[in-house]
Coordinates of C-alpha atoms and ligand atoms in Angstrom, one line a residue:
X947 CA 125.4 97.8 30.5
X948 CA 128.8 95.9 30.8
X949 CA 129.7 96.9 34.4
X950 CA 127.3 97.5 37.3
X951 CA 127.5 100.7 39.0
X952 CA 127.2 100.5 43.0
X953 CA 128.5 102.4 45.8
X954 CA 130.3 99.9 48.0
X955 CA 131.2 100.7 51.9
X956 CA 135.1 100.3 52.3
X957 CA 135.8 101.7 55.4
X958 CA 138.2 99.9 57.3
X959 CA 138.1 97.0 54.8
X960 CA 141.7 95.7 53.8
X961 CA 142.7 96.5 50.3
X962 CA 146.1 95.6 48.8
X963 CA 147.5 97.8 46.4
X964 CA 150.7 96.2 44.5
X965 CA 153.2 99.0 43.2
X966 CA 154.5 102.1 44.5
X967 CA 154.6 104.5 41.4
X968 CA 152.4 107.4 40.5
X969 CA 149.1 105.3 39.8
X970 CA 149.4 103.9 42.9
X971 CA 149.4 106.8 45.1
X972 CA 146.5 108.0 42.7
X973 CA 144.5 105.2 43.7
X974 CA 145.8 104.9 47.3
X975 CA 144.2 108.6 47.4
X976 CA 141.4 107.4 45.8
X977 CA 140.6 104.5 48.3
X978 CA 142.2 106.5 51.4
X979 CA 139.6 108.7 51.0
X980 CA 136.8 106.3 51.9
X981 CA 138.7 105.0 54.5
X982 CA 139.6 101.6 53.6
X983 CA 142.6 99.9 55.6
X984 CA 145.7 99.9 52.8
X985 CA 148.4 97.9 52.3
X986 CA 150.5 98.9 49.7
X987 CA 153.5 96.6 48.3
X988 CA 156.2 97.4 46.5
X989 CA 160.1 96.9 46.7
X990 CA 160.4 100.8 47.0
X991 CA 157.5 103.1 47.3
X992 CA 157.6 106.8 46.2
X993 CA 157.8 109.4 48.8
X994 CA 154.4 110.1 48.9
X995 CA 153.4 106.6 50.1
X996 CA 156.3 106.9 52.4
X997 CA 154.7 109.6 53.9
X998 CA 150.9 108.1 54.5
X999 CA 152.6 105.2 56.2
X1000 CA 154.6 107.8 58.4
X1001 CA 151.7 109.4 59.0
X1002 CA 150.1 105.7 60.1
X1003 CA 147.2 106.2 57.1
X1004 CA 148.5 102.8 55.3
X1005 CA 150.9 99.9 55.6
X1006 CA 153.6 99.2 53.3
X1007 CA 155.2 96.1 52.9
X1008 CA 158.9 96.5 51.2
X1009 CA 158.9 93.7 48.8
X1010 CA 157.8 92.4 45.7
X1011 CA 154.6 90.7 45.3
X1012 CA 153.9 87.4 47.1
X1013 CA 150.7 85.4 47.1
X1014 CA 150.0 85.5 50.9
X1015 CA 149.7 88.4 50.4
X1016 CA 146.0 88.9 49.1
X1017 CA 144.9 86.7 51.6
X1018 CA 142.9 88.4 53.8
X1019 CA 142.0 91.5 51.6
X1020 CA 139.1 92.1 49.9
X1021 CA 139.9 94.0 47.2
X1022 CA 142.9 93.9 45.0
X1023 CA 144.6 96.6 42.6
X1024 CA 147.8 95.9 40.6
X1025 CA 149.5 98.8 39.5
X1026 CA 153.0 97.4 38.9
X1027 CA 154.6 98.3 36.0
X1028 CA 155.4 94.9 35.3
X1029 CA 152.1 92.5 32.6
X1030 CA 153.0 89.4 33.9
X1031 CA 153.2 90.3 37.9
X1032 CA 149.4 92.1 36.7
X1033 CA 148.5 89.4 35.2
X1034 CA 149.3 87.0 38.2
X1035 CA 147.7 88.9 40.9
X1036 CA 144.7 89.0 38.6
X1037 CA 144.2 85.6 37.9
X1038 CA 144.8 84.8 41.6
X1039 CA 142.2 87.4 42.9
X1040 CA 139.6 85.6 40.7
X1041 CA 140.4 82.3 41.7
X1042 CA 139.7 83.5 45.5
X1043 CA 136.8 85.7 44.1
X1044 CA 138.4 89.1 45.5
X1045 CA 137.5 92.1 43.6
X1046 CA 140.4 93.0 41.4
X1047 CA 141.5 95.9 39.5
X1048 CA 144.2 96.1 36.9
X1049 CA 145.8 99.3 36.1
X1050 CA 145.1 99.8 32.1
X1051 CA 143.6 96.2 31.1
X1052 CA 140.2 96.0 31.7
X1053 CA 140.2 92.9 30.0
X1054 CA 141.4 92.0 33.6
X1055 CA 139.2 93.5 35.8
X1056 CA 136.9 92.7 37.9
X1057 CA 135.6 96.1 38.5
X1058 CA 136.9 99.6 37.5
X1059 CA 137.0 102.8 39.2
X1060 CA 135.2 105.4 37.1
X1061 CA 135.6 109.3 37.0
X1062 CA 134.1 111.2 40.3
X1063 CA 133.0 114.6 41.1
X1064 CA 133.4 114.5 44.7
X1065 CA 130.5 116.5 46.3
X1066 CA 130.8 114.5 49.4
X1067 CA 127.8 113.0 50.1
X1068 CA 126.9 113.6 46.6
X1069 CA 128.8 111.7 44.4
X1070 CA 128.8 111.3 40.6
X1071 CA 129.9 108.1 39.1
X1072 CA 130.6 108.6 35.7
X1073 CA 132.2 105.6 33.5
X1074 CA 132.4 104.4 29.9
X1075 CA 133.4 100.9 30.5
X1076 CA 136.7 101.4 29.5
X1077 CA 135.5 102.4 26.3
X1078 CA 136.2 105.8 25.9
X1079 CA 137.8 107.5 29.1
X1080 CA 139.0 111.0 27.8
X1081 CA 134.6 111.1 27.3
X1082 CA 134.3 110.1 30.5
X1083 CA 136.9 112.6 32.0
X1084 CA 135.5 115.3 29.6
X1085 CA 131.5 114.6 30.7
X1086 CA 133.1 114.6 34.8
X1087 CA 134.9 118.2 33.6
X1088 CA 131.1 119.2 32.5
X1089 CA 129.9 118.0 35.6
X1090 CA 132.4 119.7 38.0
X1091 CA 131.0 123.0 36.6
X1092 CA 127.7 122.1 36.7
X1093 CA 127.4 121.0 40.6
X1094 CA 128.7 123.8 42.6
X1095 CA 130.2 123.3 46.1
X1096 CA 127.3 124.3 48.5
X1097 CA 125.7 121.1 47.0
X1098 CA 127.8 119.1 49.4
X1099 CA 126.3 121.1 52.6
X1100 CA 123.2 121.2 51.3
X1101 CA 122.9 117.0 50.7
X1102 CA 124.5 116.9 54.5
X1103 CA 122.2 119.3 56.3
X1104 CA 119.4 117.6 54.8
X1105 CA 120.7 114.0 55.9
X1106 CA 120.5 115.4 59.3
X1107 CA 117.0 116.6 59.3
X1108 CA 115.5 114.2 57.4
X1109 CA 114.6 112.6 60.6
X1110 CA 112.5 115.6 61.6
X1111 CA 110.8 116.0 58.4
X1112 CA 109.4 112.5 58.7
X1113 CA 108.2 112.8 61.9
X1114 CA 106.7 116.3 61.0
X1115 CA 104.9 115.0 57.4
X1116 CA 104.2 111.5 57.3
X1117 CA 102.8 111.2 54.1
X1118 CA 106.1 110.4 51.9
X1119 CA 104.4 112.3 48.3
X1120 CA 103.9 115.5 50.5
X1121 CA 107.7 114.9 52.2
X1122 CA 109.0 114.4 48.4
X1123 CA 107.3 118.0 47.4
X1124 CA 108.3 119.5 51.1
X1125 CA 112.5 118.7 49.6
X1126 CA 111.9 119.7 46.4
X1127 CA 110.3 123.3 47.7
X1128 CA 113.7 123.5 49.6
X1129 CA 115.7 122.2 47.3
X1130 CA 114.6 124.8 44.4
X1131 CA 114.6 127.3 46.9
X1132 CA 117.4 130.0 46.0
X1133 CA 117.4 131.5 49.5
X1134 CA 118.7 128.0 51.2
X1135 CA 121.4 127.9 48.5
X1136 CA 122.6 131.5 49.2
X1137 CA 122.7 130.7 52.9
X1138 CA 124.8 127.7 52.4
X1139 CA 127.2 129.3 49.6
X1140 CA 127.7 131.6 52.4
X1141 CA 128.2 128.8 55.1
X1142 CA 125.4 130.0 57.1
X1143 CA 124.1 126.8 58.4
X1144 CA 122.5 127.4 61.4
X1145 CA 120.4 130.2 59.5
X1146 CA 119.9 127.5 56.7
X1147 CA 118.5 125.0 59.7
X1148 CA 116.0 127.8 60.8
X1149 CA 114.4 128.5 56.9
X1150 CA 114.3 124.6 56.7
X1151 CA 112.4 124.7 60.3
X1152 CA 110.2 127.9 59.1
X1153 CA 109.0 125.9 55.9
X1154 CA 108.2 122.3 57.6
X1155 CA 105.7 123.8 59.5
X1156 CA 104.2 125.9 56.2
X1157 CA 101.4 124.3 54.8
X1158 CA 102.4 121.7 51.7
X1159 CA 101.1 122.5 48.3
X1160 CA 98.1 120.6 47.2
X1161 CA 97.8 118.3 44.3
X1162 CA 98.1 119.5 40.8
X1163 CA 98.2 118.3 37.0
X1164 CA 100.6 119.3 34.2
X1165 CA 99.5 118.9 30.3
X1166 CA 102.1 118.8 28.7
X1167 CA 102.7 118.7 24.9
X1168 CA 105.2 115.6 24.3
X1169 CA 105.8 116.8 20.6
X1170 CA 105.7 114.1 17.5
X1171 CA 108.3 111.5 18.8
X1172 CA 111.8 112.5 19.4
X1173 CA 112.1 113.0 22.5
X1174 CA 115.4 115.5 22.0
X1175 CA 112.4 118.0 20.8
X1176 CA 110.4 117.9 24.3
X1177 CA 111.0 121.4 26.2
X1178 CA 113.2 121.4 28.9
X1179 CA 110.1 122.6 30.9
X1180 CA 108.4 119.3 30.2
X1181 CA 111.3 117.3 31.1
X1182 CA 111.6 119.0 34.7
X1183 CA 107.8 118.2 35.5
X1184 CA 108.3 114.4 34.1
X1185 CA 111.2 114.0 36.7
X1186 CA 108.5 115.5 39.4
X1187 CA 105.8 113.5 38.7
X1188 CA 104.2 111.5 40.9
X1189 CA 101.8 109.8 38.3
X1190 CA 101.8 109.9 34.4
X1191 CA 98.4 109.3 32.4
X1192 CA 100.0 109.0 28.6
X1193 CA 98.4 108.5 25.2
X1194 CA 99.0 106.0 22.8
X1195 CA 101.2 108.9 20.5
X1196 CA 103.7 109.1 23.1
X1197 CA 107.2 107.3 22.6
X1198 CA 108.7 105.1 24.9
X1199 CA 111.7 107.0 24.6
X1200 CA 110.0 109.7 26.2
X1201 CA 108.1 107.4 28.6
X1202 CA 111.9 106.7 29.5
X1203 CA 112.5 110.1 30.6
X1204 CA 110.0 110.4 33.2
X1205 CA 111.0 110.0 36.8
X1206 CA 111.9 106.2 37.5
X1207 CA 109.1 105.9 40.6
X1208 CA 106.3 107.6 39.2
X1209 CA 103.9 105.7 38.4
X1210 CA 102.6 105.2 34.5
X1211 CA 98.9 104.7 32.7
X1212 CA 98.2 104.5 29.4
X1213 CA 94.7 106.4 28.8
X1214 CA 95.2 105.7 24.8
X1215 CA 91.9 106.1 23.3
X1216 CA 90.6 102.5 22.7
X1217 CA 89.0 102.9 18.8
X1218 CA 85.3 103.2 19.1
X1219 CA 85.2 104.2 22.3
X1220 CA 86.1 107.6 22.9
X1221 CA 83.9 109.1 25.0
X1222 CA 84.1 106.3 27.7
X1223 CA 87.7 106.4 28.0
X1224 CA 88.1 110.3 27.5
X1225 CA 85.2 111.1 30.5
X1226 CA 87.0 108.2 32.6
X1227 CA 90.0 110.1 32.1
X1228 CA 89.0 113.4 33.0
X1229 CA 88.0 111.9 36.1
X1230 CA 91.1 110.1 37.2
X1231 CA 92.7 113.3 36.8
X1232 CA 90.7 115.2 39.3
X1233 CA 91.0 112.3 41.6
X1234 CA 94.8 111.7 41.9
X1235 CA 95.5 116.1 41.6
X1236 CA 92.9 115.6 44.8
X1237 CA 95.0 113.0 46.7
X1238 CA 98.0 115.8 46.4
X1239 CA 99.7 114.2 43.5
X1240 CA 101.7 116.2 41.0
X1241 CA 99.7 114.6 37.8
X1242 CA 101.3 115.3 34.6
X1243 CA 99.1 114.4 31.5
X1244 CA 101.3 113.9 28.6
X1245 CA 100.2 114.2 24.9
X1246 CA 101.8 113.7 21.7
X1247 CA 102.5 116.9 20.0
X1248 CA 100.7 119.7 20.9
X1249 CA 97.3 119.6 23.7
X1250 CA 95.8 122.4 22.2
X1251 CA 95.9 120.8 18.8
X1252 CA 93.7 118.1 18.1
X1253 CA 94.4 117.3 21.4
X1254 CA 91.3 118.1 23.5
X1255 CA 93.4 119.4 25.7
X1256 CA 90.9 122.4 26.3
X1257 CA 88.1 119.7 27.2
X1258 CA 90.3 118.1 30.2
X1259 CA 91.1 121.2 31.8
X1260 CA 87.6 122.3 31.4
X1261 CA 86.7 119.4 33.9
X1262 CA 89.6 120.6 36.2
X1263 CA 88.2 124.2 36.6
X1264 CA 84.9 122.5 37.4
X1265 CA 86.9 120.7 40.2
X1266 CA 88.8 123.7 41.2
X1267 CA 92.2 121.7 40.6
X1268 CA 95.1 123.9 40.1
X1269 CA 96.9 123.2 36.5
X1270 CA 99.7 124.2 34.2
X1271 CA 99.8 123.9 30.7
X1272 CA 103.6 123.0 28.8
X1273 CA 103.1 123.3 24.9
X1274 CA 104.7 120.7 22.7
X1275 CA 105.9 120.7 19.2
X1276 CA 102.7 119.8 17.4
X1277 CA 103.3 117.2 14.5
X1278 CA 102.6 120.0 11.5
X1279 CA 105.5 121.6 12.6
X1280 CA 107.8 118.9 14.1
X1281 CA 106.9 116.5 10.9
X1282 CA 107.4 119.4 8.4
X1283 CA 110.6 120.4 9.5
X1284 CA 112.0 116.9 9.7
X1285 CA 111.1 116.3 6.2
X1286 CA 112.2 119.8 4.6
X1287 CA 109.1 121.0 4.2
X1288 CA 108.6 124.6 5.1
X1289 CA 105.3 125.3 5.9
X1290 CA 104.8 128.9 4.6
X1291 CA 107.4 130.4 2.1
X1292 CA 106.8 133.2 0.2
X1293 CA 107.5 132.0 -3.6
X1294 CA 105.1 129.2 -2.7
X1295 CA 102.8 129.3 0.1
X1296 CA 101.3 132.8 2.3
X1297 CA 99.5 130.8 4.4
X1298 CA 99.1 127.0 6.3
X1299 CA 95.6 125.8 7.9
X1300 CA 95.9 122.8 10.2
X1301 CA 92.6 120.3 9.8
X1302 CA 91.3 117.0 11.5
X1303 CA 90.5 114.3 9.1
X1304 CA 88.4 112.9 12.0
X1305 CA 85.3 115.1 13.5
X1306 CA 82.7 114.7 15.6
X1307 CA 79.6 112.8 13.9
X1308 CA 77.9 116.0 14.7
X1309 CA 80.6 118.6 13.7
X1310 CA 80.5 121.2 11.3
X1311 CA 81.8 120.2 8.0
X1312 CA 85.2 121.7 6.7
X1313 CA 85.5 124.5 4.5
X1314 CA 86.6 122.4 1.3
X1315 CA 86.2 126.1 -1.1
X1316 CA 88.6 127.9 1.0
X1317 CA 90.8 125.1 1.5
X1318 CA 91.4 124.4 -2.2
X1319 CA 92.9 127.8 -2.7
X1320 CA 96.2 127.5 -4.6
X1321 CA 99.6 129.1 -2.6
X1322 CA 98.4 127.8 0.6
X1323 CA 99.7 125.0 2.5
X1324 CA 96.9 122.6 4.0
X1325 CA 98.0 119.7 6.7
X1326 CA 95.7 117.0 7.9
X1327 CA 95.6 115.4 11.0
X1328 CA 94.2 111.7 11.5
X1329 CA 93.8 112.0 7.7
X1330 CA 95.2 108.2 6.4
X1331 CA 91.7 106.7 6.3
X1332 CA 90.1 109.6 4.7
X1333 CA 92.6 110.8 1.9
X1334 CA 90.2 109.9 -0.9
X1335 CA 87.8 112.0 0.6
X1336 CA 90.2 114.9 0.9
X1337 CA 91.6 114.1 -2.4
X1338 CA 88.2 114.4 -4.2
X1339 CA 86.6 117.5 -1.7
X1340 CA 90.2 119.5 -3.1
X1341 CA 89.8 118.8 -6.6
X1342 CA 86.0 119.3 -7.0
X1343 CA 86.5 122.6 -5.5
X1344 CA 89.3 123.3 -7.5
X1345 CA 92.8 122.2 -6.7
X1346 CA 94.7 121.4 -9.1
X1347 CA 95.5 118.2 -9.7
X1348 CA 99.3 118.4 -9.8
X1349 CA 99.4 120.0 -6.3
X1350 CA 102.5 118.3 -4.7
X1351 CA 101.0 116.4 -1.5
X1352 CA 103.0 114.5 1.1
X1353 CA 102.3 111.6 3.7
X1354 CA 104.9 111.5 6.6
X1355 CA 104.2 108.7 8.6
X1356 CA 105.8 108.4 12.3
X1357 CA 107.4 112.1 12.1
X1358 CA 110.7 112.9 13.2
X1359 CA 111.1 109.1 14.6
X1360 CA 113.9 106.7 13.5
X1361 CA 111.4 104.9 11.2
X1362 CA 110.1 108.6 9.7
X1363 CA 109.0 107.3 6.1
X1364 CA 108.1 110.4 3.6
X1365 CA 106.3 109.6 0.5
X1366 CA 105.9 112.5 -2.2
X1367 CA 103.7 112.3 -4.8
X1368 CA 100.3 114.7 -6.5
X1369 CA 96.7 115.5 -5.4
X1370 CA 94.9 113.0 -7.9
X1371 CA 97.5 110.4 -6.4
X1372 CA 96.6 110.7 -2.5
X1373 CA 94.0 108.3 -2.2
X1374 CA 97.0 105.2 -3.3
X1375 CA 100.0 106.8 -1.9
X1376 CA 99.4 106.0 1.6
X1377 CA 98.2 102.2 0.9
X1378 CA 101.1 100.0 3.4
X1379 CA 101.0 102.9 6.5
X1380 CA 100.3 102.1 9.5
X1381 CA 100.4 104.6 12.6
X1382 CA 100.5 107.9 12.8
X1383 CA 100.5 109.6 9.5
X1384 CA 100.2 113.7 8.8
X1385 CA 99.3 114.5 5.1
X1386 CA 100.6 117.8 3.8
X1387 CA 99.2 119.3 0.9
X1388 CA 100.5 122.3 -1.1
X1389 CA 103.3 123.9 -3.2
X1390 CA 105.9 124.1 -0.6
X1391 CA 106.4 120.2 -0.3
X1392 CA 108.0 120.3 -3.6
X1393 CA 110.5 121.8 -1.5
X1394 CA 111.4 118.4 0.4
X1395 CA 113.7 117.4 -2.6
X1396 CA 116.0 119.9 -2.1
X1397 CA 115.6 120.6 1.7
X1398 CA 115.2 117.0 3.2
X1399 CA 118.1 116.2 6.0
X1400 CA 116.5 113.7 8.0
X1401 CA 117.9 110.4 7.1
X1402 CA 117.1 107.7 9.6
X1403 CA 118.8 104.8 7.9
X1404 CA 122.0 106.7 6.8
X1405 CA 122.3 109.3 9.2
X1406 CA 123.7 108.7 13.1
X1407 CA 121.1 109.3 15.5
X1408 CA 121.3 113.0 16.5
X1409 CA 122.4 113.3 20.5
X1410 CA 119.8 113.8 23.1
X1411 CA 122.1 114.3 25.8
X1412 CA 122.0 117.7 26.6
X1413 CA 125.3 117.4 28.1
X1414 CA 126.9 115.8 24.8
X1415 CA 125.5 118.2 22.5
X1416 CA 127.8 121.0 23.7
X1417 CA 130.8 118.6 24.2
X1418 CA 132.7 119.2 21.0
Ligands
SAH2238 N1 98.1 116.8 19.5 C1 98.8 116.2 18.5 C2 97.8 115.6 17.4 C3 97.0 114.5 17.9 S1 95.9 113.9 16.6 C4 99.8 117.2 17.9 O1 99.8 118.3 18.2 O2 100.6 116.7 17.1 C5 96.8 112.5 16.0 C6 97.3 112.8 14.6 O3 98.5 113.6 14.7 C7 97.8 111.6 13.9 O4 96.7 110.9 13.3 C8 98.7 112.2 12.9 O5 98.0 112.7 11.8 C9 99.3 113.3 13.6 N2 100.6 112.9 14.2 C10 101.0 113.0 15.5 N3 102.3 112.6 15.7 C11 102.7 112.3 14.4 C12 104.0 111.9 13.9 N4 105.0 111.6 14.8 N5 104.1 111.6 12.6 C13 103.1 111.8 11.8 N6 101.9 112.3 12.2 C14 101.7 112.5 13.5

């Protein structure tokens, strides 16, 4: 971050603005509307600036630019037409360490105005450092559609009861869920598009006094890694979360996404102890949904897949803790598809079975006959440290030993790696992975040679920004 965003209070603080063109009245607007006390200078002063001063809004001084002048201001812009005179006012700003912008060279700035959508109090900052400003305007365009007017009444009404609400709920989780009932709440927004406010104080009053919503958890399906491929479902409760229990699968990218107060715990399974940390975790879930948290559980890929999903939310029934389930891209599919490697296809595969190289000590033993069928498409989960096994099970039962098999290791991540090879190589082709690794098996990875697009090294990043994507 090259510049430090912050909101600064300028009412009634004197600012000097040198220059009485067009980007002087802009920013004279600019600064007017916050209040500040201006003094503008400039040997003439277009008729706009005339006019505040008429109007007693600023102070112009007709003259060109002398150094008493900054002396007591506290901000500076130079907006003269003029480098040198710029470059003068600049340098003596920073000498008497006054904030100083200058118009067009940020190389002289000490801090920059950025593009605004005005929802007064809400305000959006949005900047690119000087770095790309038509982006910046473009991104503000996107954002002026997004954030429709009533926004502004809304963020005022509730500045003015927010006093009430405290005194009515004390507890600040439940006063966080009490807003964001309101705030989601399509019948306050319809009052307020329609300027209805004092019907808009009453619903606000009518729900205070409703009883809050108790605690609950969210399992949610993080998907293999990129975090552009979690649903937009998931990325609403992560921003509502009052507490995150995450496993080991789950990037920090996505960890990143998740709202910046909530609290975060790492429940990865600890190897060789699964039981003690799963059970322990089970239980902390039902604890925290029974303080009145909003708990979200997060999970690479898929719960329901080789997830034990199902065995978590079997202990919150038992508890009688209300839950939602969010489904993720499960690594088959989210690993397949970043490697060009279509599960099913009709010249080569009619069907795909999903397995766990890893099973209870006690579990039933896998199907090896039916799964060494030709034109079918077999993927293994936590398979790395058993591929020999799998390699020799397939080929006893009949595989041949040709079969095209693949290893993707850290899916649809910027360090993917995909290594091809055949069934009687398995057992070797994995040998320098480490972390998570999905082995498919089958016709259709021959497929990957001609359908592979996902090239980390060579290939920009693709955009998560939802807002981006569509800019173009
Ligand atoms: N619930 C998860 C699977 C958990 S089991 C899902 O639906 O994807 C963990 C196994 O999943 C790993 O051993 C590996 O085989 C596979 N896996 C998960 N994410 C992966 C990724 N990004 N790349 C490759 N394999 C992955």
């Amino acid at each position: 971050m090259d510049y430090f965003p912050i909101f600064t209070k300028i009412k009634d603080r004197h600012c000097l603005v040198v220059g009485g063109g067009d980007i002087a009245v802009r920013k004279v607007h600019l600064l007017l509307k916050a209040g500040a006390a201006i003094t503008v200078c400039a040997p003439e002063v277009c008729e706009s600036l005339q006019q505040k001063a008429d109007n007693n809004q600023l102070t112009i001084i007709h003259d060109v630019f002398k150094d008493e002048f900054i002396e007591d201001k506290w901000l500076v812009i130079a907006a003269t037409n003029q480098r040198e005179i710029n470059e003068h006012i600049a340098k003596l700003a920073e000498q008497k360490q006054l904030l100083v912008n200058v118009v067009d060279e940020p190389s002289l700035c000490t801090f920059i105005m950025p593009s605004i959508v005005d929802r007064s109090p809400i305000v959006v900052a949005i900047s690119s450092g000087g770095k790309a400003p038509v982006l910046a305007r473009l991104i503000r365009e996107r954002l002026e559609t997004l954030l429709p007017m009533h926004i502004a009444r809304l963020a005022k009404i509730s500045g003015e009861f927010r006093h009430r609400v405290k005194q009515v709920i004390t507890k600040e989780s439940l006063r966080r869920r009490y807003w964001e009932k309101l705030f989601g709440n399509g019948t306050l927004a319809s009052l307020l598009q329609k300027g209805q406010m004092q019907k808009a104080q009453d619903f606000m009053e009518a729900n205070l006094t409703e009883e809050i919503a108790q605690g609950e958890v969210a399992l949610i399906g993080a998907g293999p890694g990129d975090p552009s491929l979690l649903t937009l479902r998931a990325l609403q409760l992560m921003q509502q979360a009052d507490i995150v229990l995450y496993d080991r699968l789950v990037s920090k990218e996505i960890l990143d996404l998740v709202r910046r107060d909530a609290d975060l715990m790492s429940v990865g399974k600890a190897a060789g102890n699964h039981e003690v940390e799963q059970s322990r975790t089970n239980q902390m879930l039902v604890e925290f949904a029974q303080q009145g948290k909003k708990v979200v559980r997060l999970k690479g890929g898929d719960s329901f897949i080789f997830g034990r999903g199902g065995e978590e939310l079997e202990e919150l029934v038992e508890a009688g803790v209300a839950f939602q389930v969010v489904p993720g891209i499960t690594a088959a599919s989210g690993c397949s598809a970043y490697a060009g490697i279509p599960l099913t296809h009709r010249d080569y595969a009619q069907s795909v079975t999903f397995v766990t190289g890893h099973r209870k000590a006690d579990g039933q033993p896998l199907n090896w006959k039916a799964l060494a069928i030709p034109n079918q498409t077999l993927v293994v989960y936590m398979g790395l440290l058993r591929a020999t096994d799998i390699q020799s099970n397939l080929l006893i039962n009949g595989r041949d030993a040709n079969t095209p098999v693949a290893l993707i290791n850290k899916g649809t991540r910027h360090d993917q790696q995909v290594i091809t090879g055949c069934l009687s190589e398995l057992s070797q082709l994995g040998g320098g992975l480490e972390g998570a690794t999905l082995i498919i098996v089958g016709e259709v990875v021959e497929l990957a040679s001609k359908l592979a697009w996902f090239e980390p090294d060579n290939n920009p990043k693709p955009s998560r920004d939802p807002f981006l994507v569509n800019l173009s």
